[in-house]
Tab-separated table of C-alpha atoms in Angstrom:
chain	number	residue	atom	x	y	z
A	1	MET	CA	14.698	-13.756	-5.285
A	2	TYR	CA	12.861	-11.592	-2.753
A	3	LEU	CA	10.133	-9.182	-3.885
A	4	ILE	CA	11.785	-6.661	-1.715
A	5	GLU	CA	15.144	-6.516	0.012
A	6	LEU	CA	16.276	-3.411	1.933
A	7	SER	CA	20.046	-3.633	2.830
A	8	ASN	CA	21.974	-1.204	5.314
A	9	TYR	CA	18.859	1.141	4.975
A	10	SER	CA	18.814	4.319	6.968
A	11	LEU	CA	16.165	7.063	6.769
A	12	VAL	CA	14.967	10.163	8.674
A	13	GLY	CA	12.003	9.725	10.971
A	14	GLU	CA	8.712	11.706	10.899
A	15	GLY	CA	6.623	13.146	13.539
A	16	PHE	CA	7.430	11.423	16.977
A	17	GLY	CA	9.315	8.730	15.200
A	18	ASN	CA	12.866	7.698	15.413
A	19	SER	CA	15.274	7.803	12.263
A	20	LEU	CA	15.710	4.121	11.214
A	21	LYS	CA	19.524	2.917	11.133
A	22	ASP	CA	20.927	0.251	8.941
A	23	ILE	CA	17.968	-1.964	8.764
A	24	TYR	CA	17.879	-5.128	6.828
A	25	PHE	CA	14.407	-6.368	5.656
A	26	THR	CA	13.270	-8.973	3.142
A	27	LEU	CA	9.756	-9.727	1.901
A	28	ALA	CA	8.935	-13.046	-0.209
A	29	GLU	CA	6.134	-14.190	-2.169
A	30	GLY	CA	3.379	-15.209	0.396
A	31	ASP	CA	4.625	-13.259	3.192
A	32	ALA	CA	2.113	-11.408	5.310
A	33	CYS	CA	4.202	-9.419	7.705
A	34	ALA	CA	2.632	-7.449	10.587
A	35	ILE	CA	4.697	-4.381	11.801
A	36	LYS	CA	4.891	-3.954	15.688
A	37	ALA	CA	6.241	-0.580	16.668
A	38	ASP	CA	6.979	1.218	20.066
A	39	VAL	CA	6.154	4.457	18.153
A	40	ALA	CA	3.511	4.516	15.530
A	41	ASP	CA	5.176	7.053	13.439
A	42	ASP	CA	8.039	4.406	12.919
A	43	ALA	CA	5.673	2.026	11.353
A	44	HIS	CA	4.306	4.899	9.170
A	45	ILE	CA	7.613	5.893	7.832
A	46	PHE	CA	8.618	2.193	7.268
A	47	LEU	CA	5.573	1.696	4.970
A	48	LYS	CA	6.253	4.954	3.176
A	49	THR	CA	9.703	3.571	2.572
A	50	LEU	CA	8.361	0.304	1.128
A	51	ALA	CA	6.008	2.315	-1.003
A	52	THR	CA	9.015	4.218	-2.501
A	53	LEU	CA	7.340	7.483	-1.209
A	54	VAL	CA	10.696	8.271	0.579
A	55	GLY	CA	14.238	7.519	-0.331
A	56	PRO	CA	17.060	6.467	2.061
A	57	GLN	CA	19.862	8.451	3.601
A	58	SER	CA	21.861	5.556	2.658
A	59	GLY	CA	21.324	1.799	1.716
A	60	THR	CA	19.929	-0.122	-1.034
A	61	TYR	CA	16.319	-0.967	-2.030
A	62	ARG	CA	16.000	-3.811	-4.463
A	63	TYR	CA	12.721	-4.937	-5.919
A	64	MET	CA	12.777	-8.418	-7.298
A	65	GLY	CA	16.408	-8.111	-7.566
A	66	GLU	CA	16.688	-4.693	-9.328
A	67	THR	CA	18.188	-1.804	-7.527
A	68	ILE	CA	15.792	1.257	-7.231
A	69	ASP	CA	17.333	4.521	-8.229
A	70	PHE	CA	15.549	7.314	-6.187
A	71	SER	CA	17.449	10.208	-8.133
A	72	ASP	CA	14.442	10.854	-10.503
A	73	TYR	CA	10.682	10.313	-9.719
A	74	ARG	CA	10.254	8.838	-13.089
A	75	ASN	CA	12.495	5.973	-12.273
A	76	LEU	CA	10.022	5.084	-9.457
A	77	LEU	CA	6.911	4.685	-11.610
A	78	ALA	CA	7.485	1.105	-12.792
A	79	PHE	CA	7.848	0.091	-9.231
A	80	LYS	CA	4.875	1.927	-7.869
A	81	LYS	CA	2.687	0.120	-10.422
A	82	LYS	CA	3.764	-3.054	-8.714
A	83	ILE	CA	3.092	-1.772	-5.045
A	84	GLY	CA	-0.374	-1.039	-3.644
A	85	TYR	CA	-0.305	1.314	-0.773
A	86	VAL	CA	-3.271	2.114	1.402
A	87	GLY	CA	-2.372	4.442	3.974
A	88	GLN	CA	-2.641	8.021	5.536
A	89	ASP	CA	-0.324	9.416	2.569
A	90	SER	CA	-2.507	7.850	-0.053
A	91	ALA	CA	-4.371	10.541	-2.271
A	92	MET	CA	-6.177	11.188	-5.321
A	93	LEU	CA	-5.753	14.181	-7.640
A	94	SER	CA	-8.352	16.616	-6.918
A	95	ASN	CA	-8.827	18.082	-10.462
A	96	LYS	CA	-9.944	14.765	-11.827
A	97	THR	CA	-12.991	12.510	-11.314
A	98	VAL	CA	-12.787	9.360	-9.272
A	99	ARG	CA	-13.115	7.328	-12.594
A	100	GLU	CA	-10.176	9.215	-13.961
A	101	ASN	CA	-8.110	8.716	-10.788
A	102	LEU	CA	-8.777	5.191	-10.982
A	103	LEU	CA	-7.577	4.926	-14.533
A	104	LEU	CA	-4.346	7.173	-14.197
A	105	MET	CA	-1.830	4.300	-13.893
A	106	ARG	CA	-3.342	2.273	-16.653
A	107	SER	CA	-3.565	5.513	-19.095
A	108	TYR	CA	0.152	6.216	-18.313
A	109	PHE	CA	1.519	2.741	-19.030
A	110	GLU	CA	-0.916	1.903	-21.783
A	111	ASN	CA	-0.456	5.398	-23.366
A	112	SER	CA	-4.161	5.965	-23.786
A	113	LEU	CA	-6.870	8.244	-22.685
A	114	SER	CA	-9.759	6.218	-24.086
A	115	LEU	CA	-9.733	3.382	-21.418
A	116	ASP	CA	-12.707	2.539	-19.151
A	117	ILE	CA	-12.724	0.940	-15.675
A	118	ASP	CA	-12.025	-2.846	-15.970
A	119	GLU	CA	-14.392	-5.580	-14.540
A	120	LYS	CA	-12.353	-5.998	-11.186
A	121	ALA	CA	-12.479	-2.298	-10.508
A	122	LEU	CA	-16.079	-2.154	-11.259
A	123	LYS	CA	-16.942	-5.093	-9.085
A	124	LEU	CA	-15.200	-3.554	-6.142
A	125	CYS	CA	-16.928	-0.207	-6.695
A	126	LYS	CA	-20.374	-2.008	-6.503
A	127	ILE	CA	-19.249	-4.096	-3.420
A	128	PHE	CA	-18.323	-0.806	-1.442
A	129	ASN	CA	-21.321	1.122	-2.847
A	130	ILE	CA	-19.295	3.827	-4.639
A	131	GLU	CA	-20.297	2.918	-8.374
A	132	ASP	CA	-22.606	6.048	-8.541
A	133	LYS	CA	-19.779	8.283	-7.468
A	134	LEU	CA	-17.444	7.643	-10.038
A	135	ASP	CA	-17.949	10.796	-12.093
A	136	VAL	CA	-17.538	13.333	-9.241
A	137	ARG	CA	-14.324	14.876	-8.084
A	138	PRO	CA	-12.660	13.452	-4.822
A	139	GLY	CA	-13.413	16.583	-2.893
A	140	GLU	CA	-17.157	15.953	-3.327
A	141	LEU	CA	-16.991	12.509	-1.511
A	142	ARG	CA	-17.542	11.654	1.964
A	143	PRO	CA	-14.300	10.916	3.626
A	144	VAL	CA	-15.090	7.304	4.135
A	145	ASP	CA	-16.026	7.042	0.412
A	146	LEU	CA	-12.816	8.785	-0.668
A	147	ARG	CA	-10.827	6.373	1.439
A	148	ILE	CA	-12.647	3.416	-0.147
A	149	ALA	CA	-12.132	4.853	-3.599
A	150	ILE	CA	-8.295	5.025	-2.913
A	151	ALA	CA	-8.138	1.518	-1.695
A	152	ILE	CA	-9.825	0.340	-4.728
A	153	ARG	CA	-7.407	2.066	-6.943
A	154	GLU	CA	-4.596	0.314	-5.013
A	155	LEU	CA	-6.240	-3.018	-5.036
A	156	THR	CA	-6.724	-2.960	-8.678
A	157	LYS	CA	-3.148	-2.457	-9.706
A	158	SER	CA	-1.191	-5.398	-10.920
A	159	PHE	CA	0.560	-5.416	-7.714
A	160	ASP	CA	3.069	-7.961	-6.230
A	161	VAL	CA	3.117	-6.251	-2.979
A	162	LEU	CA	0.346	-4.700	-0.885
A	163	LEU	CA	1.037	-2.159	2.023
A	164	LEU	CA	-1.678	-1.451	4.567
A	165	GLU	CA	-1.665	1.214	7.372
A	166	ARG	CA	-4.307	0.680	10.052
A	167	PRO	CA	-6.813	-0.963	7.718
A	168	GLU	CA	-9.370	-1.112	10.475
A	169	ASP	CA	-9.558	2.691	10.586
A	170	TYR	CA	-9.124	3.208	6.836
A	171	PHE	CA	-12.043	1.276	5.760
A	172	GLY	CA	-14.291	1.905	8.858
A	173	TYR	CA	-16.520	-0.694	10.622
A	174	ASN	CA	-19.085	-1.188	7.959
A	175	SER	CA	-16.555	-2.054	5.195
A	176	PHE	CA	-13.862	-3.780	7.103
A	177	GLY	CA	-15.287	-7.189	6.917
A	178	LEU	CA	-15.636	-7.005	3.134
A	179	PHE	CA	-12.028	-6.033	2.909
A	180	ASN	CA	-10.977	-8.891	4.973
A	181	GLU	CA	-12.607	-11.275	2.558
A	182	ILE	CA	-10.956	-9.465	-0.525
A	183	LEU	CA	-7.496	-9.669	1.305
A	184	LYS	CA	-7.982	-13.464	1.710
A	185	ASP	CA	-8.278	-13.801	-1.790
A	186	THR	CA	-5.299	-11.832	-2.452
A	187	LEU	CA	-3.133	-13.817	-0.142
A	188	GLU	CA	-4.205	-16.898	-1.958
A	189	HIS	CA	-2.421	-15.745	-5.004
A	190	GLY	CA	0.926	-15.530	-3.270
A	191	HIS	CA	1.446	-11.547	-3.111
A	192	GLY	CA	3.407	-10.206	-0.413
A	193	VAL	CA	1.637	-8.106	2.298
A	194	VAL	CA	3.048	-5.812	4.853
A	195	PHE	CA	0.657	-4.058	7.386
A	196	PHE	CA	0.475	-2.055	10.581
A	197	SER	CA	-2.723	-2.724	12.681
A	198	ASN	CA	-4.014	-2.201	16.177
A	199	ASN	CA	-6.693	-4.967	15.516
A	200	GLN	CA	-5.419	-8.111	17.104
A	201	ASN	CA	-7.957	-10.357	15.402
A	202	PHE	CA	-6.595	-8.986	11.975
A	203	ILE	CA	-3.081	-9.783	12.846
A	204	GLU	CA	-3.791	-13.248	14.022
A	205	ALA	CA	-6.048	-13.943	11.074
A	206	PHE	CA	-3.388	-12.818	8.465
A	207	ALA	CA	0.091	-12.457	9.584
A	208	ASN	CA	2.524	-15.227	9.136
A	209	ARG	CA	5.609	-13.013	10.222
A	210	GLU	CA	6.049	-10.063	12.596
A	211	VAL	CA	8.807	-7.385	12.670
A	212	LEU	CA	9.521	-5.156	15.585
A	213	ILE	CA	10.656	-1.567	15.124
A	214	ALA	CA	12.168	-0.241	18.271
A	215	ASP	CA	14.675	2.685	18.912
A	216	GLY	CA	15.323	3.033	15.311
A	217	THR	CA	16.167	-0.636	14.708
A	218	LEU	CA	14.187	-3.487	13.096
A	219	ALA	CA	14.263	-7.163	14.028
A	220	GLU	CA	12.189	-10.141	13.357
A	221	ALA	CA	9.815	-10.816	16.213
A	222	PRO	CA	8.650	-14.265	17.539
A	223	MET	CA	5.005	-15.180	16.809
């Protein structure tokens, strides 16, 4: 059984991208799939698709064999819990503190407002030097700290799949090496990873598959 399977999937492009047409894509446990694209916006909309942020014009999205129903946002929440997404459309709620944002998913599924940050999240906050910023609102953070806080939120989900969009830009030079070490540990646990990166060293270090998006189509690329 695949973690993700897109069948006959078509969707409208964004920006300078193409509409993707009748694509077929699968992601299995242990896959680390690099996206190559002739237009960067095509890679962006594909990652948004995998993150369930956009629904299809036609086609089927199966997550671990279960077909996703995009007709109601509430239908998507259980799947979003299992998919970490670090990219340009990731955001935090501006009227809540960083701590509250980090706890939102757990609070919803555990039906409790009295939770506190777990050991894994706190460890990452210390590694990336934002542990003293947990009780401020996102708008008060420096952009780099906000991006890191969002990444920590996604990395501490109980995810099966991790999606990354240009992580070399998202984390910045000083934190990128730390993130690489965390990602190595993630891959050792058999998760599926899909990423778009312009950093060839990152691609060579992590990818065991590549797909190419060109002219609205998707195909497996030789490595």
